[in-house]
Coordinates of C-alpha atoms in Angstrom, one line a residue:
X1 CA 116.9 114.8 80.3
X2 CA 113.5 113.6 81.6
X3 CA 113.3 113.8 85.5
X4 CA 112.1 110.9 87.5
X5 CA 109.4 111.1 90.1
X6 CA 108.1 109.5 93.3
X7 CA 104.3 109.8 93.8
X8 CA 102.5 108.7 96.9
X9 CA 99.3 106.9 95.8
X10 CA 97.5 107.2 99.1
X11 CA 94.2 105.3 99.4
X12 CA 92.5 104.0 96.2
X13 CA 89.8 106.7 96.6
X14 CA 92.4 109.4 95.9
X15 CA 91.5 109.3 92.2
X16 CA 88.1 110.6 93.1
X17 CA 89.3 113.5 95.3
X18 CA 89.9 117.1 94.7
X19 CA 92.7 118.6 96.8
X20 CA 96.0 120.3 96.4
X21 CA 97.8 117.0 95.8
X22 CA 95.4 115.6 93.3
X23 CA 95.4 118.9 91.4
X24 CA 99.2 118.7 91.2
X25 CA 98.9 115.3 89.6
X26 CA 96.1 116.4 87.2
X27 CA 98.1 119.4 86.1
X28 CA 101.3 117.4 85.7
X29 CA 100.9 116.8 82.0
X30 CA 100.5 120.5 81.3
X31 CA 103.8 121.4 83.0
X32 CA 105.9 118.5 81.9
X33 CA 107.0 117.4 78.4
X34 CA 105.0 114.4 77.2
X35 CA 107.1 111.3 77.7
X36 CA 107.6 108.7 75.0
X37 CA 106.8 105.9 77.5
X38 CA 106.5 105.4 81.3
X39 CA 108.3 102.9 83.5
X40 CA 106.4 102.6 86.8
X41 CA 107.4 100.7 90.0
X42 CA 104.3 100.0 92.1
X43 CA 104.4 99.0 95.8
X44 CA 101.5 96.7 95.2
X45 CA 103.3 94.4 92.8
X46 CA 105.8 92.3 94.8
X47 CA 107.9 89.5 93.2
X48 CA 111.0 87.7 94.4
X49 CA 112.6 88.3 90.9
X50 CA 112.4 91.7 89.3
X51 CA 109.4 91.5 87.0
X52 CA 108.8 93.7 83.9
X53 CA 105.3 94.2 82.5
X54 CA 104.9 93.2 78.9
X55 CA 101.1 92.7 78.6
X56 CA 99.9 93.9 75.2
X57 CA 97.0 95.8 76.9
X58 CA 96.9 95.9 80.7
X59 CA 93.8 94.8 82.6
X60 CA 92.8 97.0 85.5
X61 CA 93.2 95.3 88.8
X62 CA 90.9 96.2 91.7
X63 CA 93.2 95.1 94.5
X64 CA 91.2 96.7 97.3
X65 CA 87.8 96.4 99.0
X66 CA 85.2 98.5 100.7
X67 CA 85.6 101.7 98.6
X68 CA 83.2 103.6 96.4
X69 CA 81.4 101.7 93.7
X70 CA 82.7 104.2 91.1
X71 CA 86.2 102.9 91.6
X72 CA 85.3 99.4 90.5
X73 CA 84.0 100.8 87.2
X74 CA 87.2 102.7 86.3
X75 CA 89.6 101.3 83.8
X76 CA 93.0 102.3 82.6
X77 CA 93.6 100.3 79.3
X78 CA 97.2 101.3 78.8
X79 CA 99.4 99.4 76.4
X80 CA 102.9 98.2 77.1
X81 CA 105.9 98.7 74.8
X82 CA 107.5 95.3 74.2
X83 CA 110.7 96.8 72.8
X84 CA 111.1 99.0 75.9
X85 CA 110.4 96.0 78.2
X86 CA 113.1 94.1 76.5
X87 CA 115.5 97.2 76.7
X88 CA 114.8 97.3 80.5
X89 CA 115.6 93.7 80.8
X90 CA 118.8 94.2 78.8
X91 CA 119.9 97.0 81.1
X92 CA 119.2 94.9 84.1
X93 CA 121.3 92.1 82.6
X94 CA 124.1 94.5 81.9
X95 CA 124.2 95.5 85.6
X96 CA 123.9 91.9 86.9
X97 CA 120.2 92.2 88.0
X98 CA 118.1 89.1 87.3
X99 CA 114.7 89.9 85.7
X100 CA 111.8 88.3 83.9
X101 CA 109.1 89.6 81.5
X102 CA 105.5 89.2 82.6
X103 CA 102.9 89.2 79.9
X104 CA 99.9 88.5 82.1
X105 CA 99.7 90.9 85.0
X106 CA 97.6 94.0 84.7
X107 CA 97.9 97.4 86.5
X108 CA 97.2 97.5 90.3
X109 CA 95.8 100.6 91.9
X110 CA 99.3 101.8 92.8
X111 CA 99.9 102.2 89.1
X112 CA 96.5 103.0 87.5
X113 CA 95.2 105.4 90.1
X114 CA 98.3 107.6 89.7
X115 CA 98.4 107.2 85.9
X116 CA 94.7 108.0 85.6
X117 CA 95.4 111.4 87.2
X118 CA 98.6 112.1 85.3
X119 CA 97.6 110.9 81.9
X120 CA 93.9 110.2 81.9
X121 CA 93.8 109.4 78.1
X122 CA 95.9 106.3 78.7
X123 CA 97.7 107.1 75.4
X124 CA 101.3 106.6 76.6
X125 CA 102.9 103.1 76.7
X126 CA 103.5 101.8 80.2
X127 CA 106.0 99.3 81.4
X128 CA 104.9 98.1 84.9
X129 CA 107.6 97.0 87.3
X130 CA 107.5 95.0 90.5
X131 CA 109.3 95.5 93.8
X132 CA 111.1 93.1 96.1
X133 CA 111.2 93.9 99.8
X134 CA 113.9 91.2 100.5
X135 CA 116.6 93.3 98.8
X136 CA 118.8 95.7 100.6
X137 CA 118.1 99.4 100.3
X138 CA 121.4 99.8 98.3
X139 CA 120.2 97.1 95.9
X140 CA 116.9 99.0 95.5
X141 CA 118.8 102.2 94.6
X142 CA 121.0 100.3 92.2
X143 CA 118.0 98.9 90.3
X144 CA 116.9 102.5 89.7
X145 CA 120.4 103.5 88.8
X146 CA 120.6 100.8 86.1
X147 CA 117.7 102.4 84.3
X148 CA 119.0 106.0 84.4
X149 CA 119.9 106.1 80.7
X150 CA 116.2 105.7 79.8
X151 CA 115.7 109.3 80.9
X152 CA 117.8 110.4 78.0
X153 CA 115.3 108.7 75.7
X154 CA 112.3 110.7 77.1
X155 CA 111.1 107.8 79.2
X156 CA 109.4 108.9 82.4
X157 CA 110.4 106.7 85.4
X158 CA 107.9 106.7 88.4
X159 CA 108.0 105.2 91.8
X160 CA 104.5 104.8 93.3
X161 CA 104.3 104.1 97.1
X162 CA 104.2 106.2 100.3
X163 CA 106.9 107.5 102.7
X164 CA 104.6 107.1 105.7
X165 CA 102.3 104.2 105.2
X166 CA 101.0 102.5 108.4
X167 CA 97.4 101.4 107.9
X168 CA 97.1 100.4 111.6
X169 CA 97.8 103.9 112.8
X170 CA 95.4 105.7 110.5
X171 CA 92.9 108.0 112.2
X172 CA 90.0 108.2 109.7
X173 CA 88.5 111.3 111.4
X174 CA 91.7 113.3 111.9
X175 CA 92.3 116.6 110.2
X176 CA 95.6 117.2 111.8
X177 CA 99.1 115.7 111.3
X178 CA 100.6 113.2 113.7
X179 CA 103.9 114.5 114.9
X180 CA 105.7 111.2 114.5
X181 CA 104.8 111.1 110.8
X182 CA 106.0 114.6 110.2
X183 CA 109.2 114.1 112.0
X184 CA 110.0 111.0 109.9
X185 CA 109.3 112.9 106.7
X186 CA 111.3 115.9 107.7
X187 CA 114.3 113.7 108.4
X188 CA 113.7 112.0 105.1
X189 CA 113.6 115.4 103.3
X190 CA 116.9 116.4 104.8
X191 CA 118.6 113.2 103.7
X192 CA 117.1 113.3 100.2
X193 CA 118.0 116.9 99.5
X194 CA 121.6 116.3 100.7
X195 CA 121.7 113.0 98.8
X196 CA 122.9 111.2 101.9
X197 CA 122.5 107.7 100.7
X198 CA 124.5 106.3 103.6
X199 CA 121.9 107.5 106.0
X200 CA 119.0 106.6 103.7
X201 CA 120.2 103.1 103.3
X202 CA 120.2 102.8 107.2
X203 CA 116.9 104.7 107.7
X204 CA 115.6 102.0 110.0
X205 CA 118.4 102.6 112.5
X206 CA 118.8 106.4 111.9
X207 CA 115.4 108.0 111.2
X208 CA 113.0 109.0 114.0
X209 CA 109.9 106.9 114.2
X210 CA 111.0 104.7 111.3
X211 CA 109.2 101.6 112.6
X212 CA 105.9 103.6 112.9
X213 CA 106.3 105.2 109.4
X214 CA 107.6 102.2 107.5
X215 CA 106.3 99.0 109.3
X216 CA 106.9 97.1 106.0
X217 CA 109.1 98.4 103.3
X218 CA 107.2 97.8 100.0
X219 CA 105.8 101.4 99.9
X220 CA 109.1 103.0 100.7
X221 CA 111.1 101.0 98.1
X222 CA 109.7 103.0 95.1
X223 CA 111.3 106.1 96.6
X224 CA 114.7 104.6 96.5
X225 CA 114.2 103.2 93.0
X226 CA 113.2 106.6 91.7
X227 CA 116.1 108.3 93.5
X228 CA 118.6 105.8 92.1
X229 CA 117.7 107.0 88.5
X230 CA 119.1 110.4 89.5
X231 CA 122.5 109.2 90.7
X232 CA 124.5 111.1 88.1
X233 CA 123.2 114.6 89.0
X234 CA 121.9 113.9 92.6
X235 CA 119.3 116.6 92.8
X236 CA 116.1 116.0 94.7
X237 CA 113.2 118.4 95.1
X238 CA 110.1 118.1 97.2
X239 CA 107.1 119.2 95.1
X240 CA 104.4 118.5 97.6
X241 CA 103.7 117.0 101.1
X242 CA 100.4 116.7 102.9
X243 CA 98.7 114.0 105.0
X244 CA 95.4 112.2 105.2
X245 CA 93.9 110.5 108.2
X246 CA 96.6 111.9 110.5
X247 CA 99.6 110.2 109.0
X248 CA 99.1 108.8 105.5
X249 CA 101.6 110.9 103.6
X250 CA 100.9 112.3 100.1
X251 CA 104.2 113.4 98.8
X252 CA 105.8 114.0 95.4
X253 CA 109.6 114.1 94.8
X254 CA 111.4 115.0 91.6
X255 CA 114.9 113.6 90.9
X256 CA 117.3 115.0 88.3

């Protein structure tokens, strides 16, 4: 059964960087069986109704400003898989989750920057997925859970976001790690590894420095979505954790 993953996408410039985390992403394809298709939830696509990408070929969206010129020349012309998009919609309907197909939207940097490092050839069909911060954390988890059977069909499910993502607290010159960011992530690691969904669903009340780490939830949601796909086995493994700019977390979790 194909594992599911959560990848932090960091700043858009991550795709140009060479560090331990980007090397992990670039080596991913050599250490993981090639999937038949990819279903990817991006923190940068927010919709009030769960949206499912169905563009024939995705345009590359440059949803950022002030970065290196090279980034605006990059493309990731992945194709979708209409039959898989419709299967995803059918699974959602089966579990009482309303959804719509979107044939127009391209891939934002939360999707293409990660995919460009994982599979630079853009030769695997992609179904892009939106997130909705108005849902409860349990509902987020259940959206992922509804798609769990896709893993048996060699579909790779990815959540792309960030566990600590507070742009107002970034220290662009820092080479250290802010204690509050690390303490939140250590709490999160304990709850993920023990699969303590009760605590995770209440992380805003339970976790240290939750307000600082997760001022808005759209980057945290993809973690719960990816986790939900592993509900049957409930095994979580941290593959990497590092930080940029003092507190922007770069983490990778695998769920079985």
